[in-house]
mmCIF file of C-alpha atoms and ligand atoms in Angstrom:
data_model
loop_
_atom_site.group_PDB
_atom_site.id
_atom_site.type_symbol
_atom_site.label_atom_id
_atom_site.label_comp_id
_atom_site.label_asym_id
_atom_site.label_seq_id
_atom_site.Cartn_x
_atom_site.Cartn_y
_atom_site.Cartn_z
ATOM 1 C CA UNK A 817 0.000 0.000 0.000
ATOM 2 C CA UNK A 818 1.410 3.554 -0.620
ATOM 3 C CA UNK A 819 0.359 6.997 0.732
ATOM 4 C CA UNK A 820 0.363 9.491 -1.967
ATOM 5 C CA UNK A 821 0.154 13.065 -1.025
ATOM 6 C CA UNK A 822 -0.320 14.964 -4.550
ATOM 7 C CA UNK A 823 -2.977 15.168 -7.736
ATOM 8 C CA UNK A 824 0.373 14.415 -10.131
ATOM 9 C CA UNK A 825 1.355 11.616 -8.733
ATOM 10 C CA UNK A 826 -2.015 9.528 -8.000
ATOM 11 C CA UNK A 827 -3.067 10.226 -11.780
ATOM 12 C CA UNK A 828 0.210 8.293 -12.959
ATOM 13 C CA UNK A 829 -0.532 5.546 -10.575
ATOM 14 C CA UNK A 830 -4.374 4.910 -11.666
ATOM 15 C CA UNK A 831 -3.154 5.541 -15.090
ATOM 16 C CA UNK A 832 -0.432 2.420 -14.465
ATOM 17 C CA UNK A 833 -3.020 0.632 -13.272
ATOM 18 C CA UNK A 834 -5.423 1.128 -16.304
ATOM 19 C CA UNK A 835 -3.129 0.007 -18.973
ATOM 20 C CA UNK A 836 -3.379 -3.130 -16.803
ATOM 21 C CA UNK A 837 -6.570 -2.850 -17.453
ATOM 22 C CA UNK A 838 -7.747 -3.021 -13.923
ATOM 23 C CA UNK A 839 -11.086 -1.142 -13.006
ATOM 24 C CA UNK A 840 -10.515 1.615 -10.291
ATOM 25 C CA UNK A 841 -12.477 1.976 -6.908
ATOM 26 C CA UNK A 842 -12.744 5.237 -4.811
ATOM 27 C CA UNK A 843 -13.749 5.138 -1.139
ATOM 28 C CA UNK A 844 -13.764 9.007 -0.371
ATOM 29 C CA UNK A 845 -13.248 9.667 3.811
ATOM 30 C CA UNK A 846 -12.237 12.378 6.157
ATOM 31 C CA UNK A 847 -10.712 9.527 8.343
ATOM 32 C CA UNK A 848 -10.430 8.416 11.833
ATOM 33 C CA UNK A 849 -11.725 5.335 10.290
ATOM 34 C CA UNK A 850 -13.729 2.848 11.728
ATOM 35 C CA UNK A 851 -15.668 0.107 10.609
ATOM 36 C CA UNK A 852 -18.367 2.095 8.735
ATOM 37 C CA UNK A 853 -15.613 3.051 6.623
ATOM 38 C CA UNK A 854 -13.910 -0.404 6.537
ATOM 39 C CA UNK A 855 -17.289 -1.797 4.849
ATOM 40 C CA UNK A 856 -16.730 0.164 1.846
ATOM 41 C CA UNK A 857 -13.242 -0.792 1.573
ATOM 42 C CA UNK A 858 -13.946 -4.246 1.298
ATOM 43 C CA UNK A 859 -16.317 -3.932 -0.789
ATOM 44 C CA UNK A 860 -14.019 -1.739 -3.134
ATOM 45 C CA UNK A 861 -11.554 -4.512 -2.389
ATOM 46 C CA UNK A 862 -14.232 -6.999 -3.949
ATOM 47 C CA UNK A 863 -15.070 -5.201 -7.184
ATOM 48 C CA UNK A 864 -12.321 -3.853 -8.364
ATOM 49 C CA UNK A 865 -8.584 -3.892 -9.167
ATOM 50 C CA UNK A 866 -7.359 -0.989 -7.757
ATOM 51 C CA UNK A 867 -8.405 0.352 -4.652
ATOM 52 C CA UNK A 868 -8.070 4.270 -3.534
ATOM 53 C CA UNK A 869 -9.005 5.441 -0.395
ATOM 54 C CA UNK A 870 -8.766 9.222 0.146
ATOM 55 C CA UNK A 871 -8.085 10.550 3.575
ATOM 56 C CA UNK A 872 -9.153 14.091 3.416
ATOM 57 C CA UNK A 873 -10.651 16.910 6.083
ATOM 58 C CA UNK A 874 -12.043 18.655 3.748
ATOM 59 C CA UNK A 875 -12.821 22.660 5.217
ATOM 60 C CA UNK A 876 -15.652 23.426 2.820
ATOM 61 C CA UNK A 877 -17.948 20.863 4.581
ATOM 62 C CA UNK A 878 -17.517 22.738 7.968
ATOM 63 C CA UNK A 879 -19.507 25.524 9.082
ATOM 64 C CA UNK A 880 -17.117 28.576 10.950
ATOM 65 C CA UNK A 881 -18.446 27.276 14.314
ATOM 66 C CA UNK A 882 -18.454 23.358 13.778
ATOM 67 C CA UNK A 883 -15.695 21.259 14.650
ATOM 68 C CA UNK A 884 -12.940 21.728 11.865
ATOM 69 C CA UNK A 885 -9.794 22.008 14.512
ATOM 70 C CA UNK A 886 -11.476 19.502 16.642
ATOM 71 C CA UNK A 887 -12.335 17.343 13.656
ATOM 72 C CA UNK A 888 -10.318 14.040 14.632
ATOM 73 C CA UNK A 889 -7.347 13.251 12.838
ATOM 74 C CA UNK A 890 -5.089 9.665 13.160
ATOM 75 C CA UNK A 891 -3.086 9.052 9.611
ATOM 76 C CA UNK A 892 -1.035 6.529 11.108
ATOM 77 C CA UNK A 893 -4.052 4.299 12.825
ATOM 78 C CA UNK A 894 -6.273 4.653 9.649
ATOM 79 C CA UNK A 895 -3.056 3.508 7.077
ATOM 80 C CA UNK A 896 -2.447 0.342 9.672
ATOM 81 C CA UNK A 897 -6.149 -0.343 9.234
ATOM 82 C CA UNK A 898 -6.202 -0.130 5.279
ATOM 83 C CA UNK A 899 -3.387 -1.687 4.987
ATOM 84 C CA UNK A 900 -5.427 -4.693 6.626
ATOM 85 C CA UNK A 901 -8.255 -4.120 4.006
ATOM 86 C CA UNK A 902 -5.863 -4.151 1.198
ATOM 87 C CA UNK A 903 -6.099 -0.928 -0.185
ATOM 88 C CA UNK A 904 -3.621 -0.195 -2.729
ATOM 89 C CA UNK A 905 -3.280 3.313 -2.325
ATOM 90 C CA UNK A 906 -3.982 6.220 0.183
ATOM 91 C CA UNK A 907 -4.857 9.662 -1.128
ATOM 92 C CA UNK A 908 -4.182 12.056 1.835
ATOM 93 C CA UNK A 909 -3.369 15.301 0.234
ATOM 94 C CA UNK A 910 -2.827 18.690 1.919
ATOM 95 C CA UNK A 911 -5.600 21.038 1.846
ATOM 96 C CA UNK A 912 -3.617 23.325 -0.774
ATOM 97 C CA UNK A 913 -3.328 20.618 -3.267
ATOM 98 C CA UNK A 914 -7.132 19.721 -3.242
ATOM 99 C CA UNK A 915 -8.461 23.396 -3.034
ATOM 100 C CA UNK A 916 -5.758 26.138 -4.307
ATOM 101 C CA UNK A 917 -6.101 28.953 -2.143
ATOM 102 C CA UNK A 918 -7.986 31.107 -5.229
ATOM 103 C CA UNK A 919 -10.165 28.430 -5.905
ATOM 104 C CA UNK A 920 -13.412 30.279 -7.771
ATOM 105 C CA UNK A 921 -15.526 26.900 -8.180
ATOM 106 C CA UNK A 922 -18.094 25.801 -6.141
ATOM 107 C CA UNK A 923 -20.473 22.772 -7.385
ATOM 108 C CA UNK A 924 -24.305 23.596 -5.707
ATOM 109 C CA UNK A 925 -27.204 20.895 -5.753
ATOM 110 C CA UNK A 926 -30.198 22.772 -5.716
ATOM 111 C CA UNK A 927 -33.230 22.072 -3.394
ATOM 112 C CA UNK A 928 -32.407 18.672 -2.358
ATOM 113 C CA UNK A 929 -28.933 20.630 -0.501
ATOM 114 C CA UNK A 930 -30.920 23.035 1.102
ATOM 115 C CA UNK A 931 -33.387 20.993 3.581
ATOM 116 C CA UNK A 932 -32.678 19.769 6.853
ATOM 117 C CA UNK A 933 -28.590 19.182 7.254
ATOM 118 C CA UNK A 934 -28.468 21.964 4.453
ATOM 119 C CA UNK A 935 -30.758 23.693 6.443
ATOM 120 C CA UNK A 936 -28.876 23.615 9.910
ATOM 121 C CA UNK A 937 -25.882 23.482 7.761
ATOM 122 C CA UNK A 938 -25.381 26.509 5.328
ATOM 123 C CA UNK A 939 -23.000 25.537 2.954
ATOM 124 C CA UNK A 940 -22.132 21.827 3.669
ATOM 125 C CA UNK A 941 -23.464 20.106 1.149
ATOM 126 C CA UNK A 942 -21.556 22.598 -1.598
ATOM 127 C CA UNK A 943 -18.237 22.035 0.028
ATOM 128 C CA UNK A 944 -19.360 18.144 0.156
ATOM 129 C CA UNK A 945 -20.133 18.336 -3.775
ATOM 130 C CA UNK A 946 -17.077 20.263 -4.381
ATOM 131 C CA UNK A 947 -14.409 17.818 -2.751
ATOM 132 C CA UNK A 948 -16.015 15.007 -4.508
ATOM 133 C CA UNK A 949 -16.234 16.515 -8.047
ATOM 134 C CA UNK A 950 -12.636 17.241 -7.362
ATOM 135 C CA UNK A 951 -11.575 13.825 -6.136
ATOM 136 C CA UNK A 952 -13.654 12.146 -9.181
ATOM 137 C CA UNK A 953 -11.965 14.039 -11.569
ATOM 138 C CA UNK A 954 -8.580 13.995 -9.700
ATOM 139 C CA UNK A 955 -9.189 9.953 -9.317
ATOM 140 C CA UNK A 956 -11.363 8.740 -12.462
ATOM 141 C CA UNK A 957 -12.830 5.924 -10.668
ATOM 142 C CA UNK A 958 -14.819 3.523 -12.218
ATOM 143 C CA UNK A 959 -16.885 3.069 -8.679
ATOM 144 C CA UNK A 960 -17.549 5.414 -5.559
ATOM 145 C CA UNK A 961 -18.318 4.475 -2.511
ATOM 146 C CA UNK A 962 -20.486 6.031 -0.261
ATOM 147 C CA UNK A 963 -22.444 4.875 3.040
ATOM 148 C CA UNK A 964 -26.228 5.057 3.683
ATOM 149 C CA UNK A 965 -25.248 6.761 7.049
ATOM 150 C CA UNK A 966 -24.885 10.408 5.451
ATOM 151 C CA UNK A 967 -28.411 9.520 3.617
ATOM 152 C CA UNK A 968 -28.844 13.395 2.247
ATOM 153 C CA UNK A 969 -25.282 13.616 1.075
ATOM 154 C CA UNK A 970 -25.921 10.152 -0.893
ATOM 155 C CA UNK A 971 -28.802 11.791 -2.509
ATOM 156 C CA UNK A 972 -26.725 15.332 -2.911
ATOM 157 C CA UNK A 973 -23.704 13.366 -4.470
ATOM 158 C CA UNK A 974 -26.444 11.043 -7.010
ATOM 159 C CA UNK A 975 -27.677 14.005 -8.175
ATOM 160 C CA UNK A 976 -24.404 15.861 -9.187
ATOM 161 C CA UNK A 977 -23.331 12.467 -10.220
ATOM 162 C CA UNK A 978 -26.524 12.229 -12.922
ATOM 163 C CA UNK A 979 -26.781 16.318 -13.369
ATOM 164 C CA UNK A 980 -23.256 16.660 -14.127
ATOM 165 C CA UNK A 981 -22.562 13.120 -16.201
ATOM 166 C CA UNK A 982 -19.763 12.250 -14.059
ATOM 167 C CA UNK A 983 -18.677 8.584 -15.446
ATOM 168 C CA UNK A 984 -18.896 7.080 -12.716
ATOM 169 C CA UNK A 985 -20.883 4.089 -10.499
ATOM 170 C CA UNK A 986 -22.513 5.516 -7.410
ATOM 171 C CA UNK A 987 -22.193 2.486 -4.778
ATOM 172 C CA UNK A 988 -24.337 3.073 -1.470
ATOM 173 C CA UNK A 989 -23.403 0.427 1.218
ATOM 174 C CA UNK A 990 -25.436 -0.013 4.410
ATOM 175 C CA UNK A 991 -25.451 2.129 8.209
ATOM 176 C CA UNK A 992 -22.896 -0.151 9.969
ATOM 177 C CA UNK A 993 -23.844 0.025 13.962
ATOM 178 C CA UNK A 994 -22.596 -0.629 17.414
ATOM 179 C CA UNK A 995 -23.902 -3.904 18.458
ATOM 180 C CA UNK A 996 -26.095 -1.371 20.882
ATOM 181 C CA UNK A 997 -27.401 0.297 17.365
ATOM 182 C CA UNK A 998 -25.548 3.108 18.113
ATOM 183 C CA UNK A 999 -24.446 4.117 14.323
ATOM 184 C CA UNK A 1000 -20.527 4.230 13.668
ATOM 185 C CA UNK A 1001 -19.199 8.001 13.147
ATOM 186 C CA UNK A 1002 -15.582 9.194 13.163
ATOM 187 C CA UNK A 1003 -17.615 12.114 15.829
ATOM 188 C CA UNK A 1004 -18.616 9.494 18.277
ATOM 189 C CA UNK A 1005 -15.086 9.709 19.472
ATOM 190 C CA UNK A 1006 -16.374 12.961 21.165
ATOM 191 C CA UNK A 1007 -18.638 11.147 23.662
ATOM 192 C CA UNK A 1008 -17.995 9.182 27.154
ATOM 193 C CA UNK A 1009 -19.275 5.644 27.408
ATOM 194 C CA UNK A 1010 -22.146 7.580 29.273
ATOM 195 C CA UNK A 1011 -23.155 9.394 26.242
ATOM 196 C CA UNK A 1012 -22.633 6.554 23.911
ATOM 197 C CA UNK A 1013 -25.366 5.138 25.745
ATOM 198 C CA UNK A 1014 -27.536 7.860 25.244
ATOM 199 C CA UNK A 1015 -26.803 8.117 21.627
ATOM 200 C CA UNK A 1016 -28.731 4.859 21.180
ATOM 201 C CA UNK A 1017 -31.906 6.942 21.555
ATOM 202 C CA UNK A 1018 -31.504 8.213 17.767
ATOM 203 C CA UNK A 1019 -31.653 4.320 16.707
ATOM 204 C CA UNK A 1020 -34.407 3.364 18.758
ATOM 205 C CA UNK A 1021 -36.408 6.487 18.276
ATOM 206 C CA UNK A 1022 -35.740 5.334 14.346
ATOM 207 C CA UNK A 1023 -37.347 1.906 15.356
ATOM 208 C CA UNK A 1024 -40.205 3.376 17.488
ATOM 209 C CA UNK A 1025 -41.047 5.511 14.688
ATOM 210 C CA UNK A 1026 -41.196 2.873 11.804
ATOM 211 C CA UNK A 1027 -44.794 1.315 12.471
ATOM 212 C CA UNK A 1028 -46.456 4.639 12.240
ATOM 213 C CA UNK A 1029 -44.431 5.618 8.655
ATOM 214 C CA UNK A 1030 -45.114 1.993 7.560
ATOM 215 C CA UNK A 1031 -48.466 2.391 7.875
ATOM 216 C CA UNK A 1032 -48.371 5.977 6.268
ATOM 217 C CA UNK A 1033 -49.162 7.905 9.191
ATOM 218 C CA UNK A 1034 -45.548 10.321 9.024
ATOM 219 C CA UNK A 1035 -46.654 13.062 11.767
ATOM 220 C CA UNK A 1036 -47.472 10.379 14.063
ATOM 221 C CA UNK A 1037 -44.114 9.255 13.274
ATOM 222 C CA UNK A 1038 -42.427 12.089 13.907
ATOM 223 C CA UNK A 1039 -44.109 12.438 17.257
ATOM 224 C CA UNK A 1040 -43.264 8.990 17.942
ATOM 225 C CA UNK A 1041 -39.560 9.707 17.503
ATOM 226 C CA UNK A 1042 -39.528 13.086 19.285
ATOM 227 C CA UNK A 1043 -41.270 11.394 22.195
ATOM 228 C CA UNK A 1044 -38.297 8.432 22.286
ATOM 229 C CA UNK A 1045 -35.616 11.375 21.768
ATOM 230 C CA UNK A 1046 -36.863 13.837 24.447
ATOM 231 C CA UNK A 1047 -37.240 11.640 26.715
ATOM 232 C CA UNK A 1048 -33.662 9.698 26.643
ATOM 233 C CA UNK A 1049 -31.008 12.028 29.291
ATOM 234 C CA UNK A 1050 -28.971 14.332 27.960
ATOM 235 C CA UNK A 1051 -29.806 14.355 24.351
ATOM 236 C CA UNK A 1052 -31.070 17.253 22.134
ATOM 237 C CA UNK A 1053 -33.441 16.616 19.236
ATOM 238 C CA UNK A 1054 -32.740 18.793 16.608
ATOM 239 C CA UNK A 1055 -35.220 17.463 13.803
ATOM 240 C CA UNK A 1056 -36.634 13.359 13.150
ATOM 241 C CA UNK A 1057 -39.185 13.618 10.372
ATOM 242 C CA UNK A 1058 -39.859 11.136 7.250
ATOM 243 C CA UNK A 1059 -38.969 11.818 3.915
ATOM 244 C CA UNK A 1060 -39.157 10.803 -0.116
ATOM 245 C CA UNK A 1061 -35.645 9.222 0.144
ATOM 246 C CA UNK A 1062 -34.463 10.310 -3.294
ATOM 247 C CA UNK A 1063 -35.923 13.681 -3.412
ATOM 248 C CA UNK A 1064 -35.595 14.765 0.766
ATOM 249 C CA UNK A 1065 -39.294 16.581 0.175
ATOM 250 C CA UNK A 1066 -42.510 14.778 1.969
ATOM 251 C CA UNK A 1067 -43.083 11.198 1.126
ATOM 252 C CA UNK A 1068 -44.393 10.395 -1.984
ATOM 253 C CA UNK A 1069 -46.692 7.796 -3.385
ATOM 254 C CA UNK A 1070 -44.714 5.087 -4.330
ATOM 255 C CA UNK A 1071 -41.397 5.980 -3.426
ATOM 256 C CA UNK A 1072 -38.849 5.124 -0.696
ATOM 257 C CA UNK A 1073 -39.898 6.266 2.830
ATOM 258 C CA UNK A 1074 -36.429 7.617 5.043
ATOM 259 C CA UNK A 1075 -36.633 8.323 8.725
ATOM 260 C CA UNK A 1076 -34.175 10.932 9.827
ATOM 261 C CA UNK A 1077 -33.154 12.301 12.730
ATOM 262 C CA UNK A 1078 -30.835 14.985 13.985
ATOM 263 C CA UNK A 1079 -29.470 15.387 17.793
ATOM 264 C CA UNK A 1080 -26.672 16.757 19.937
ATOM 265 C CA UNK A 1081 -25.488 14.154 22.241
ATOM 266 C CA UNK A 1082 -22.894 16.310 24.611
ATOM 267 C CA UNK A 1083 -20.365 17.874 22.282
ATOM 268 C CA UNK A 1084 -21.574 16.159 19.029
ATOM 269 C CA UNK A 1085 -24.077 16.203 16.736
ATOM 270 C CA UNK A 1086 -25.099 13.365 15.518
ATOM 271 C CA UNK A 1087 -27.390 11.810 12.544
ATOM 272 C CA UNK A 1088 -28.884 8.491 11.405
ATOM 273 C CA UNK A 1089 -31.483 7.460 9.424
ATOM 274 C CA UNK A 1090 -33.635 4.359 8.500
ATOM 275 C CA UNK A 1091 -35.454 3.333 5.652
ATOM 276 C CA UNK A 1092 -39.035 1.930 6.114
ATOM 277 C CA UNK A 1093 -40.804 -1.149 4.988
ATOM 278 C CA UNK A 1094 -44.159 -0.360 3.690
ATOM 279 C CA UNK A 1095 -46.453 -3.137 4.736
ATOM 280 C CA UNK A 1096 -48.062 -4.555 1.895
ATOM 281 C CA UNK A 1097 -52.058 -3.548 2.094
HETATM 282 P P1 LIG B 413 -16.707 10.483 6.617
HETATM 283 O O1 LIG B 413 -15.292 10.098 6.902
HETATM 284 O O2 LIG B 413 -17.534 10.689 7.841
HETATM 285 O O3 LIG B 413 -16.818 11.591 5.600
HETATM 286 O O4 LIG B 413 -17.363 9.209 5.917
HETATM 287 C C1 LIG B 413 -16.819 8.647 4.747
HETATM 288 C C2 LIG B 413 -17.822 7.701 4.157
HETATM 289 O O5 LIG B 413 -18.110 6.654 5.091
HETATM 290 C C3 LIG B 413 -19.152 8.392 3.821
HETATM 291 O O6 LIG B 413 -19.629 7.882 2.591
HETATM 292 C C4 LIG B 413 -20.015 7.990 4.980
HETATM 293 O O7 LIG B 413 -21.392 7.957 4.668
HETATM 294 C C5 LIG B 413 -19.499 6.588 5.265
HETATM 295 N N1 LIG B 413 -19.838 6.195 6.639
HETATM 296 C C6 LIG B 413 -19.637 6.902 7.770
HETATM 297 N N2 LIG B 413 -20.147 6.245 8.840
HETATM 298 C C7 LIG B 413 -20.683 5.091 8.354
HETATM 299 C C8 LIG B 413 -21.381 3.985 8.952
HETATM 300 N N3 LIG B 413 -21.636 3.926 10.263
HETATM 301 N N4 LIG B 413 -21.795 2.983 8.146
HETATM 302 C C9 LIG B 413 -21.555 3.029 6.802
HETATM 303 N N5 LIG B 413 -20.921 4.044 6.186
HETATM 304 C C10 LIG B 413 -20.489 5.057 6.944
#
């Protein structure tokens, strides 16, 4: 496995490894990798020939008062852990070399990136879309990898993907969770076993809420998971509504029902989601 730290050099490498005719698979991360992450390596590992995982904090994503500083970083744990996957090669660039500092291009989803996380979030999902439309045309992947865990961002990133004819295979791979349903985040290294605890309430209020959706009663569903949040200790709600999972506006006739919920847990914020089984009437 090699780390490579600049755009020239990982271009010759996946250009090597095309006239070998392998297929190339990106697993874009901001690190302090855990086993969320780890799922989409493997299944990178699985599919294709090459394997790139970028490393990257990317500052556009962050908000002036969210956690960029804070933001946990650990190059050396999260290259011993690929190098377990077999990854082939680590993209961890410097900030510079990803976003020049006169950088005049900023890639915006509209609609769909300004609702809930774009809501609380002013700007997110446009430094989000920009990283990634830099890293897919810095990378030329045949497959990205993405996780169901950031469920807006996969439906951000599909759009841009489809609006903007990037070549490229969208791959979604499931929430991977705590065996206490807790869902796996690089920010749940903020909390004490306490509030890891307490973070379970997002999960279950996802569970409580799921009959009522299912049986297409959403505001009772929201209530449900509002109820569940506010009263678990220590934990904020900040939104838990259902949505049309593709378009992030109210459920639609037909289409995939999401659950998702928003909450501050001690110093984090946190998010998970869940996608509903209609029952069949
Ligand atoms: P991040 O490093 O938080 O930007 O995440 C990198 C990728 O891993 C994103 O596509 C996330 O959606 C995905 N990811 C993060 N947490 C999980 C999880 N618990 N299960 C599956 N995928 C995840």
């Amino acid at each position: 496995m090699k780390i490579v730290r600049t755009t020239a050099e990982i271009r010759v490498l996946v250009a090597d490894a095309r006239r070998k005719n392998l297929s190339v698979g990106l697993v874009p991360t901001m690190g302090a990798l855990h086993d969320g992450h780890l799922s989409h390596v493997r299944r990178a590992r699985e599919e294709n020939g090459l394997v790139v995982v970028s490393i990257f904090v990317n500052p556009l994503q962050f908000g002036p008062s969210e956690d960029l500083d804070a933001y946990p970083r650990d190059e050396a744990g999260d290259t011993r852990l690929l190098a377990g996957e077999g990854a082939d090669l680590v993209f961890a660039p410097a900030t510079e070399e990803v976003h020049p500092h006169d950088r005049a291009t900023t890639v915006t989803v509209g609609g769909l990136s300004e609702v809930l996380e774009g809501a609380r979030r002013p700007g997110h999902f446009d430094g989000v879309c920009t990283v990634v439309a830099k890293l897919l045309n810095i990378v030329a992947p045949d497959r990205v990898y993405f996780g169901q865990k950031d469920a807006q961002q996969v439906a951000v990133l599909g759009r841009m993907v489809q609006d903007l004819g990037f070549p490229v295979e969208m791959v979604v791979g499931p929430i991977v969770r705590e065996s206490n349903g807790l869902a796996m985040s690089s920010r749940n290294a903020y909390l004490s076993s306490e509030e890891r605890k307490r973070a379970t309430a997002l999960f279950k209020a996802l569970q409580a809420g799921s009959p009522f959706a299912a049986a297409g009663d959403f505001a009772g569903a929201s209530n449900e998971m509002l109820r569940v949040l506010r009263s678990a200790t220590g934990v904020e709600p900040d939104y838990a509504t259902a949505v049309d999972a593709d378009s992030f506006g109210p459920p639609e006739p037909g289409g995939r029902i999401l659950l998702v919920v928003a909450a501050r847990v001690g110093p984090a914020r946190l998010i998970d989601n869940l996608l509903v089984e209609v029952e069949n009437t």
